[in-house]
């Protein structure tokens, strides 16, 4: 398979620098994407990026993703916990996908322990901050091999 990976960020991730540093670290969203692009280069993956705060736009991008991507790395933010529409769109995309979260979603409020993406992603990484994206890209690379 190919090495084109799309990194999709969802609701509120673009405001990363205004969110609690104890959960999300101190990078700006732009710095986060730059770091992920660097991880991608180190792993010989070709990365592209998409972000939206609008659920419908996120869904539409998932519909288009198979035209330009071989695998997905997804941090949908709070949509992770309740957006069945995004789950269905990911199923429609039909690409190997890894779910990633900066914070430790298993050790926060109860609602964050639930992910509607269970069963449609091939892996999950959480609680490792920005380094978790490297781990997720490694998992995706293995899934694409
Ligand atoms: C998040 C965790 C979600 O629970 C939260 O709603 C986010 C960010 C994370 O990266 O840790 O917006 O996905």
Tab-separated table of N, CA and C and ligand atoms in Angstrom:
chain	number	residue	atom	x	y	z
A	1	UNK	N	0.841	-1.204	0.000
A	1	UNK	CA	0.000	0.000	0.000
A	1	UNK	C	0.877	1.256	0.000
A	2	UNK	N	0.261	2.422	-0.001
A	2	UNK	CA	1.002	3.679	-0.121
A	2	UNK	C	1.444	4.259	1.208
A	3	UNK	N	2.000	5.466	1.120
A	3	UNK	CA	2.520	6.106	2.331
A	3	UNK	C	1.923	7.493	2.559
A	4	UNK	N	0.780	7.749	1.935
A	4	UNK	CA	0.150	9.073	2.101
A	4	UNK	C	-0.793	9.046	3.304
A	5	UNK	N	-0.455	9.880	4.279
A	5	UNK	CA	-1.213	9.895	5.532
A	5	UNK	C	-1.853	11.261	5.724
A	6	UNK	N	-3.139	11.271	6.012
A	6	UNK	CA	-3.811	12.527	6.331
A	6	UNK	C	-4.106	12.597	7.829
A	7	UNK	N	-3.732	13.733	8.401
A	7	UNK	CA	-3.926	13.980	9.826
A	7	UNK	C	-5.119	14.915	9.967
A	8	UNK	N	-6.191	14.412	10.568
A	8	UNK	CA	-7.423	15.209	10.688
A	8	UNK	C	-7.654	15.604	12.144
A	9	UNK	N	-7.758	16.900	12.373
A	9	UNK	CA	-8.066	17.416	13.703
A	9	UNK	C	-9.472	18.008	13.717
A	10	UNK	N	-10.183	17.744	14.797
A	10	UNK	CA	-11.560	18.192	14.910
A	10	UNK	C	-11.735	19.355	15.868
A	11	UNK	N	-12.920	19.414	16.397
A	11	UNK	CA	-13.421	20.579	17.116
A	11	UNK	C	-12.536	20.990	18.314
A	12	UNK	N	-12.219	22.262	18.346
A	12	UNK	CA	-11.462	22.921	19.422
A	12	UNK	C	-9.956	22.656	19.427
A	13	UNK	N	-9.478	21.773	18.564
A	13	UNK	CA	-8.029	21.545	18.550
A	13	UNK	C	-7.291	22.783	18.051
A	14	UNK	N	-7.931	23.568	17.189
A	14	UNK	CA	-7.280	24.775	16.658
A	14	UNK	C	-7.039	25.817	17.746
A	15	UNK	N	-7.699	25.664	18.892
A	15	UNK	CA	-7.514	26.610	20.011
A	15	UNK	C	-6.606	26.006	21.084
A	16	UNK	N	-5.733	25.128	20.650
A	16	UNK	CA	-4.905	24.354	21.596
A	16	UNK	C	-4.186	25.226	22.624
A	17	UNK	N	-3.660	26.364	22.167
A	17	UNK	CA	-2.870	27.193	23.081
A	17	UNK	C	-3.717	27.848	24.170
A	18	UNK	N	-5.053	27.765	24.044
A	18	UNK	CA	-5.936	28.343	25.070
A	18	UNK	C	-6.542	27.260	25.957
A	19	UNK	N	-6.062	26.036	25.839
A	19	UNK	CA	-6.653	24.931	26.604
A	19	UNK	C	-5.714	24.538	27.741
A	20	UNK	N	-6.219	23.790	28.750
A	20	UNK	CA	-5.391	23.518	29.936
A	20	UNK	C	-4.103	22.774	29.595
A	21	UNK	N	-2.976	23.404	29.925
A	21	UNK	CA	-1.671	22.827	29.585
A	21	UNK	C	-1.440	21.495	30.288
A	22	UNK	N	-2.084	21.290	31.447
A	22	UNK	CA	-1.848	20.016	32.153
A	22	UNK	C	-2.401	18.828	31.361
A	23	UNK	N	-3.365	19.106	30.499
A	23	UNK	CA	-3.891	18.029	29.644
A	23	UNK	C	-3.273	18.036	28.247
A	24	UNK	N	-3.027	19.247	27.731
A	24	UNK	CA	-2.718	19.343	26.305
A	24	UNK	C	-1.312	19.826	25.991
A	25	UNK	N	-0.518	20.122	27.023
A	25	UNK	CA	0.832	20.622	26.769
A	25	UNK	C	0.808	22.080	26.364
A	26	UNK	N	1.945	22.570	25.893
A	26	UNK	CA	2.067	24.011	25.676
A	26	UNK	C	2.301	24.399	24.220
A	27	UNK	N	2.184	23.447	23.296
A	27	UNK	CA	2.365	23.792	21.888
A	27	UNK	C	1.141	24.526	21.350
A	28	UNK	N	1.372	25.421	20.394
A	28	UNK	CA	0.235	25.962	19.646
A	28	UNK	C	-0.195	24.890	18.642
A	29	UNK	N	-1.372	25.072	18.060
A	29	UNK	CA	-1.854	24.102	17.077
A	29	UNK	C	-0.916	24.036	15.865
A	30	UNK	N	-0.447	25.214	15.436
A	30	UNK	CA	0.490	25.241	14.296
A	30	UNK	C	1.759	24.474	14.640
A	31	UNK	N	2.279	24.695	15.846
A	31	UNK	CA	3.493	23.967	16.257
A	31	UNK	C	3.238	22.456	16.299
A	32	UNK	N	2.046	22.085	16.753
A	32	UNK	CA	1.695	20.656	16.787
A	32	UNK	C	1.759	20.064	15.373
A	33	UNK	N	1.154	20.751	14.415
A	33	UNK	CA	1.155	20.214	13.042
A	33	UNK	C	2.577	20.153	12.470
A	34	UNK	N	3.396	21.153	12.798
A	34	UNK	CA	4.790	21.142	12.317
A	34	UNK	C	5.529	19.924	12.882
A	35	UNK	N	5.296	19.654	14.174
A	35	UNK	CA	5.952	18.485	14.796
A	35	UNK	C	5.497	17.191	14.140
A	36	UNK	N	4.199	17.097	13.867
A	36	UNK	CA	3.668	15.870	13.254
A	36	UNK	C	4.259	15.693	11.848
A	37	UNK	N	4.358	16.784	11.115
A	37	UNK	CA	4.941	16.708	9.762
A	37	UNK	C	6.379	16.197	9.845
A	38	UNK	N	7.110	16.659	10.877
A	38	UNK	CA	8.493	16.203	11.052
A	38	UNK	C	8.526	14.702	11.377
A	39	UNK	N	7.650	14.268	12.272
A	39	UNK	CA	7.578	12.819	12.576
A	39	UNK	C	7.325	12.041	11.277
A	40	UNK	N	6.424	12.579	10.470
A	40	UNK	CA	6.085	11.913	9.212
A	40	UNK	C	7.306	11.766	8.315
A	41	UNK	N	8.066	12.858	8.184
A	41	UNK	CA	9.273	12.808	7.327
A	41	UNK	C	10.248	11.763	7.854
A	42	UNK	N	10.421	11.736	9.194
A	42	UNK	CA	11.354	10.766	9.791
A	42	UNK	C	10.934	9.331	9.499
A	43	UNK	N	9.633	9.154	9.339
A	43	UNK	CA	9.103	7.797	9.084
A	43	UNK	C	8.842	7.548	7.592
A	44	UNK	N	9.337	8.468	6.754
A	44	UNK	CA	9.114	8.368	5.293
A	44	UNK	C	7.631	8.286	4.936
A	45	UNK	N	6.837	9.037	5.655
A	45	UNK	CA	5.414	9.143	5.326
A	45	UNK	C	5.153	10.536	4.763
A	46	UNK	N	4.245	10.593	3.817
A	46	UNK	CA	3.879	11.869	3.199
A	46	UNK	C	2.616	12.364	3.914
A	47	UNK	N	2.748	13.425	4.691
A	47	UNK	CA	1.596	13.865	5.496
A	47	UNK	C	0.859	15.038	4.842
A	48	UNK	N	-0.454	15.022	4.993
A	48	UNK	CA	-1.260	16.199	4.683
A	48	UNK	C	-2.163	16.442	5.889
A	49	UNK	N	-2.676	17.662	5.989
A	49	UNK	CA	-3.388	18.061	7.208
A	49	UNK	C	-4.747	18.659	6.881
A	50	UNK	N	-5.700	18.370	7.773
A	50	UNK	CA	-7.024	18.978	7.659
A	50	UNK	C	-7.512	19.283	9.067
A	51	UNK	N	-8.126	20.450	9.213
A	51	UNK	CA	-8.785	20.765	10.483
A	51	UNK	C	-10.116	21.432	10.221
A	52	UNK	N	-11.128	21.094	11.026
A	52	UNK	CA	-12.376	21.865	11.000
A	52	UNK	C	-13.033	21.841	12.372
A	53	UNK	N	-13.710	22.949	12.671
A	53	UNK	CA	-14.563	22.999	13.865
A	53	UNK	C	-16.010	22.676	13.522
A	54	UNK	N	-16.249	22.293	12.255
A	54	UNK	CA	-17.613	22.023	11.774
A	54	UNK	C	-17.752	20.546	11.428
A	55	UNK	N	-18.663	19.893	12.096
A	55	UNK	CA	-18.802	18.445	11.959
A	55	UNK	C	-19.069	18.029	10.502
A	56	UNK	N	-19.964	18.759	9.821
A	56	UNK	CA	-20.296	18.411	8.435
A	56	UNK	C	-19.084	18.512	7.514
A	57	UNK	N	-18.250	19.525	7.739
A	57	UNK	CA	-17.031	19.669	6.922
A	57	UNK	C	-16.081	18.507	7.175
A	58	UNK	N	-16.015	18.110	8.430
A	58	UNK	CA	-15.137	16.987	8.800
A	58	UNK	C	-15.626	15.709	8.108
A	59	UNK	N	-16.938	15.510	8.136
A	59	UNK	CA	-17.549	14.343	7.473
A	59	UNK	C	-17.244	14.368	5.972
A	60	UNK	N	-17.410	15.541	5.352
A	60	UNK	CA	-17.170	15.638	3.905
A	60	UNK	C	-15.718	15.360	3.556
A	61	UNK	N	-14.813	15.780	4.425
A	61	UNK	CA	-13.395	15.505	4.166
A	61	UNK	C	-13.121	14.002	4.257
A	62	UNK	N	-13.765	13.343	5.197
A	62	UNK	CA	-13.603	11.874	5.292
A	62	UNK	C	-14.123	11.206	4.017
A	63	UNK	N	-15.196	11.740	3.440
A	63	UNK	CA	-15.706	11.161	2.185
A	63	UNK	C	-14.673	11.281	1.061
A	64	UNK	N	-13.939	12.416	1.053
A	64	UNK	CA	-12.979	12.675	-0.033
A	64	UNK	C	-11.637	11.978	0.203
A	65	UNK	N	-11.347	11.649	1.461
A	65	UNK	CA	-10.001	11.193	1.827
A	65	UNK	C	-9.476	10.035	0.969
A	66	UNK	N	-10.299	9.045	0.579
A	66	UNK	CA	-9.746	7.944	-0.215
A	66	UNK	C	-9.194	8.397	-1.571
A	67	UNK	N	-9.572	9.603	-2.046
A	67	UNK	CA	-9.052	10.106	-3.325
A	67	UNK	C	-7.590	10.519	-3.229
A	68	UNK	N	-7.128	10.852	-2.025
A	68	UNK	CA	-5.772	11.407	-1.934
A	68	UNK	C	-4.950	10.837	-0.778
A	69	UNK	N	-5.492	9.821	-0.100
A	69	UNK	CA	-4.807	9.346	1.094
A	69	UNK	C	-4.853	7.818	1.200
A	70	UNK	N	-3.816	7.265	1.843
A	70	UNK	CA	-3.787	5.807	2.065
A	70	UNK	C	-4.166	5.427	3.489
A	71	UNK	N	-4.014	6.368	4.416
A	71	UNK	CA	-4.321	6.079	5.813
A	71	UNK	C	-4.583	7.368	6.562
A	72	UNK	N	-5.259	7.251	7.689
A	72	UNK	CA	-5.695	8.428	8.436
A	72	UNK	C	-5.221	8.394	9.879
A	73	UNK	N	-4.870	9.567	10.360
A	73	UNK	CA	-4.605	9.744	11.783
A	73	UNK	C	-5.610	10.806	12.238
A	74	UNK	N	-6.391	10.465	13.247
A	74	UNK	CA	-7.575	11.254	13.578
A	74	UNK	C	-7.581	11.690	15.035
A	75	UNK	N	-7.700	12.993	15.283
A	75	UNK	CA	-8.039	13.442	16.639
A	75	UNK	C	-9.281	14.306	16.510
A	76	UNK	N	-10.473	13.717	16.632
A	76	UNK	CA	-11.698	14.484	16.419
A	76	UNK	C	-12.107	15.340	17.619
A	77	UNK	N	-11.271	15.426	18.675
A	77	UNK	CA	-11.659	16.196	19.851
A	77	UNK	C	-12.906	15.595	20.478
A	78	UNK	N	-13.787	16.452	20.984
A	78	UNK	CA	-14.979	15.969	21.710
A	78	UNK	C	-15.914	15.143	20.831
A	79	UNK	N	-15.864	15.321	19.508
A	79	UNK	CA	-16.710	14.491	18.622
A	79	UNK	C	-16.448	13.006	18.827
A	80	UNK	N	-15.226	12.689	19.222
A	80	UNK	CA	-14.852	11.297	19.496
A	80	UNK	C	-15.885	10.599	20.375
A	81	UNK	N	-16.448	11.376	21.299
A	81	UNK	CA	-17.252	10.768	22.355
A	81	UNK	C	-18.728	10.647	22.002
A	82	UNK	N	-19.162	11.288	20.897
A	82	UNK	CA	-20.600	11.228	20.609
A	82	UNK	C	-20.988	11.320	19.139
A	83	UNK	N	-20.047	11.563	18.225
A	83	UNK	CA	-20.478	11.795	16.831
A	83	UNK	C	-20.567	10.496	16.030
A	84	UNK	N	-21.766	9.935	16.039
A	84	UNK	CA	-21.987	8.725	15.228
A	84	UNK	C	-21.845	9.045	13.753
A	85	UNK	N	-22.077	10.315	13.373
A	85	UNK	CA	-21.917	10.725	11.967
A	85	UNK	C	-20.452	10.581	11.537
A	86	UNK	N	-19.537	10.941	12.425
A	86	UNK	CA	-18.117	10.811	12.087
A	86	UNK	C	-17.709	9.338	12.067
A	87	UNK	N	-18.255	8.556	12.958
A	87	UNK	CA	-17.984	7.119	12.908
A	87	UNK	C	-18.422	6.546	11.551
A	88	UNK	N	-19.657	6.868	11.138
A	88	UNK	CA	-20.158	6.348	9.861
A	88	UNK	C	-19.293	6.828	8.696
A	89	UNK	N	-18.879	8.097	8.740
A	89	UNK	CA	-18.061	8.646	7.649
A	89	UNK	C	-16.708	7.942	7.586
A	90	UNK	N	-16.175	7.610	8.737
A	90	UNK	CA	-14.890	6.900	8.770
A	90	UNK	C	-15.045	5.496	8.173
A	91	UNK	N	-16.179	4.895	8.459
A	91	UNK	CA	-16.464	3.579	7.880
A	91	UNK	C	-16.589	3.691	6.349
A	92	UNK	N	-17.250	4.752	5.890
A	92	UNK	CA	-17.395	4.984	4.447
A	92	UNK	C	-16.019	5.191	3.805
A	93	UNK	N	-15.141	5.944	4.476
A	93	UNK	CA	-13.797	6.192	3.934
A	93	UNK	C	-13.072	4.864	3.717
A	94	UNK	N	-13.239	3.942	4.644
A	94	UNK	CA	-12.689	2.604	4.469
A	94	UNK	C	-11.171	2.536	4.495
A	95	UNK	N	-10.516	3.548	5.065
A	95	UNK	CA	-9.056	3.557	5.135
A	95	UNK	C	-8.603	3.151	6.531
A	96	UNK	N	-7.408	2.543	6.643
A	96	UNK	CA	-6.878	2.285	7.980
A	96	UNK	C	-6.721	3.598	8.736
A	97	UNK	N	-7.176	3.630	9.971
A	97	UNK	CA	-7.159	4.874	10.745
A	97	UNK	C	-6.729	4.605	12.180
A	98	UNK	N	-5.950	5.546	12.710
A	98	UNK	CA	-5.539	5.506	14.118
A	98	UNK	C	-6.156	6.710	14.815
A	99	UNK	N	-6.753	6.464	15.971
A	99	UNK	CA	-7.328	7.541	16.801
A	99	UNK	C	-6.256	7.997	17.791
A	100	UNK	N	-6.056	9.293	17.875
A	100	UNK	CA	-5.037	9.799	18.801
A	100	UNK	C	-5.594	10.952	19.626
A	101	UNK	N	-5.213	10.968	20.896
A	101	UNK	CA	-5.575	12.063	21.798
A	101	UNK	C	-4.342	12.510	22.560
A	102	UNK	N	-4.187	13.809	22.685
A	102	UNK	CA	-3.059	14.346	23.445
A	102	UNK	C	-3.154	13.945	24.912
A	103	UNK	N	-4.347	14.066	25.464
A	103	UNK	CA	-4.539	13.863	26.903
A	103	UNK	C	-4.872	12.409	27.208
A	104	UNK	N	-4.842	12.096	28.480
A	104	UNK	CA	-5.183	10.737	28.909
A	104	UNK	C	-6.699	10.638	29.099
A	105	UNK	N	-7.395	10.308	28.017
A	105	UNK	CA	-8.864	10.327	28.046
A	105	UNK	C	-9.455	9.263	28.979
A	106	UNK	N	-8.643	8.282	29.353
A	106	UNK	CA	-9.139	7.235	30.262
A	106	UNK	C	-9.103	7.686	31.721
A	107	UNK	N	-8.441	8.798	31.984
A	107	UNK	CA	-8.206	9.208	33.362
A	107	UNK	C	-8.750	10.611	33.631
A	108	UNK	N	-9.827	10.961	32.896
A	108	UNK	CA	-10.435	12.282	33.081
A	108	UNK	C	-11.916	12.078	33.378
A	109	UNK	N	-12.783	12.969	32.875
A	109	UNK	CA	-14.220	12.802	33.109
A	109	UNK	C	-14.705	11.509	32.436
A	110	UNK	N	-15.781	10.946	32.988
A	110	UNK	CA	-16.320	9.678	32.467
A	110	UNK	C	-16.652	9.745	30.972
A	111	UNK	N	-17.198	10.898	30.539
A	111	UNK	CA	-17.651	10.945	29.134
A	111	UNK	C	-16.499	10.793	28.158
A	112	UNK	N	-15.277	11.087	28.590
A	112	UNK	CA	-14.132	10.978	27.688
A	112	UNK	C	-13.644	9.539	27.538
A	113	UNK	N	-14.126	8.654	28.391
A	113	UNK	CA	-13.693	7.248	28.299
A	113	UNK	C	-14.375	6.528	27.142
A	114	UNK	N	-15.483	7.101	26.671
A	114	UNK	CA	-16.254	6.485	25.582
A	114	UNK	C	-15.746	7.016	24.242
A	115	UNK	N	-15.517	6.100	23.290
A	115	UNK	CA	-15.204	6.522	21.924
A	115	UNK	C	-16.141	5.816	20.955
A	116	UNK	N	-16.832	6.613	20.136
A	116	UNK	CA	-17.721	6.019	19.132
A	116	UNK	C	-16.918	5.443	17.964
A	117	UNK	N	-15.596	5.634	17.989
A	117	UNK	CA	-14.757	5.114	16.897
A	117	UNK	C	-14.297	3.681	17.137
A	118	UNK	N	-14.625	3.135	18.295
A	118	UNK	CA	-14.267	1.731	18.568
A	118	UNK	C	-14.776	0.852	17.430
A	119	UNK	N	-13.899	0.004	16.926
A	119	UNK	CA	-14.329	-0.924	15.874
A	119	UNK	C	-14.089	-0.420	14.460
A	120	UNK	N	-13.914	0.901	14.294
A	120	UNK	CA	-13.620	1.404	12.946
A	120	UNK	C	-12.209	2.001	12.847
A	121	UNK	N	-11.456	1.948	13.926
A	121	UNK	CA	-10.040	2.340	13.874
A	121	UNK	C	-9.186	1.094	14.115
A	122	UNK	N	-7.966	1.118	13.580
A	122	UNK	CA	-7.081	-0.045	13.755
A	122	UNK	C	-6.157	0.130	14.956
A	123	UNK	N	-6.167	1.323	15.566
A	123	UNK	CA	-5.336	1.545	16.741
A	123	UNK	C	-5.719	2.830	17.432
A	124	UNK	N	-5.261	2.945	18.690
A	124	UNK	CA	-5.557	4.129	19.501
A	124	UNK	C	-4.336	4.491	20.317
A	125	UNK	N	-4.094	5.789	20.430
A	125	UNK	CA	-2.995	6.281	21.267
A	125	UNK	C	-3.538	7.463	22.062
A	126	UNK	N	-3.298	7.484	23.359
A	126	UNK	CA	-3.726	8.650	24.139
A	126	UNK	C	-2.780	8.862	25.305
A	127	UNK	N	-2.785	10.101	25.810
A	127	UNK	CA	-2.034	10.396	27.031
A	127	UNK	C	-0.532	10.521	26.846
A	128	UNK	N	-0.062	10.618	25.609
A	128	UNK	CA	1.383	10.774	25.364
A	128	UNK	C	1.722	12.148	24.811
A	129	UNK	N	0.774	13.076	24.834
A	129	UNK	CA	1.034	14.402	24.276
A	129	UNK	C	1.425	14.312	22.814
A	130	UNK	N	2.290	15.248	22.397
A	130	UNK	CA	2.666	15.295	20.979
A	130	UNK	C	3.396	14.019	20.547
A	131	UNK	N	4.151	13.428	21.457
A	131	UNK	CA	4.877	12.193	21.125
A	131	UNK	C	3.925	11.074	20.709
A	132	UNK	N	2.696	11.148	21.194
A	132	UNK	CA	1.705	10.141	20.830
A	132	UNK	C	1.432	10.111	19.335
A	133	UNK	N	1.643	11.254	18.679
A	133	UNK	CA	1.427	11.297	17.223
A	133	UNK	C	2.509	10.499	16.506
A	134	UNK	N	3.722	10.501	17.059
A	134	UNK	CA	4.782	9.681	16.456
A	134	UNK	C	4.405	8.199	16.586
A	135	UNK	N	3.974	7.832	17.809
A	135	UNK	CA	3.542	6.451	18.044
A	135	UNK	C	2.416	6.071	17.080
A	136	UNK	N	1.459	6.982	16.922
A	136	UNK	CA	0.309	6.706	16.049
A	136	UNK	C	0.758	6.560	14.596
A	137	UNK	N	1.712	7.418	14.171
A	137	UNK	CA	2.214	7.310	12.788
A	137	UNK	C	2.962	5.994	12.596
A	138	UNK	N	3.688	5.557	13.622
A	138	UNK	CA	4.386	4.257	13.527
A	138	UNK	C	3.366	3.130	13.372
A	139	UNK	N	2.290	3.215	14.161
A	139	UNK	CA	1.237	2.180	14.064
A	139	UNK	C	0.603	2.192	12.682
A	140	UNK	N	0.374	3.397	12.160
A	140	UNK	CA	-0.267	3.502	10.843
A	140	UNK	C	0.663	2.963	9.756
A	141	UNK	N	1.955	3.290	9.876
A	141	UNK	CA	2.937	2.798	8.897
A	141	UNK	C	2.910	1.265	8.871
A	142	UNK	N	2.866	0.669	10.064
A	142	UNK	CA	2.811	-0.797	10.140
A	142	UNK	C	1.526	-1.319	9.488
A	143	UNK	N	0.436	-0.619	9.712
A	143	UNK	CA	-0.847	-1.057	9.126
A	143	UNK	C	-0.837	-0.922	7.608
A	144	UNK	N	-0.049	0.030	7.088
A	144	UNK	CA	-0.001	0.273	5.638
A	144	UNK	C	0.998	-0.639	4.936
A	145	UNK	N	1.859	-1.289	5.709
A	145	UNK	CA	2.946	-2.092	5.096
A	145	UNK	C	2.399	-3.339	4.409
B	1	LIG	C1	-8.797	15.318	23.000
B	1	LIG	C2	-9.599	14.720	24.162
B	1	LIG	C3	-11.070	15.040	24.044
B	1	LIG	O1	-11.777	14.489	25.137
B	1	LIG	C4	-11.277	16.546	24.045
B	1	LIG	O2	-12.649	16.831	23.893
B	1	LIG	C5	-10.451	17.244	23.050
B	1	LIG	C6	-9.056	16.815	22.863
B	1	LIG	C7	-7.297	15.111	23.207
B	1	LIG	O3	-6.539	15.301	22.233
B	1	LIG	O4	-6.851	14.797	24.303
B	1	LIG	O5	-10.871	18.214	22.446
B	1	LIG	O6	-9.178	14.672	21.815
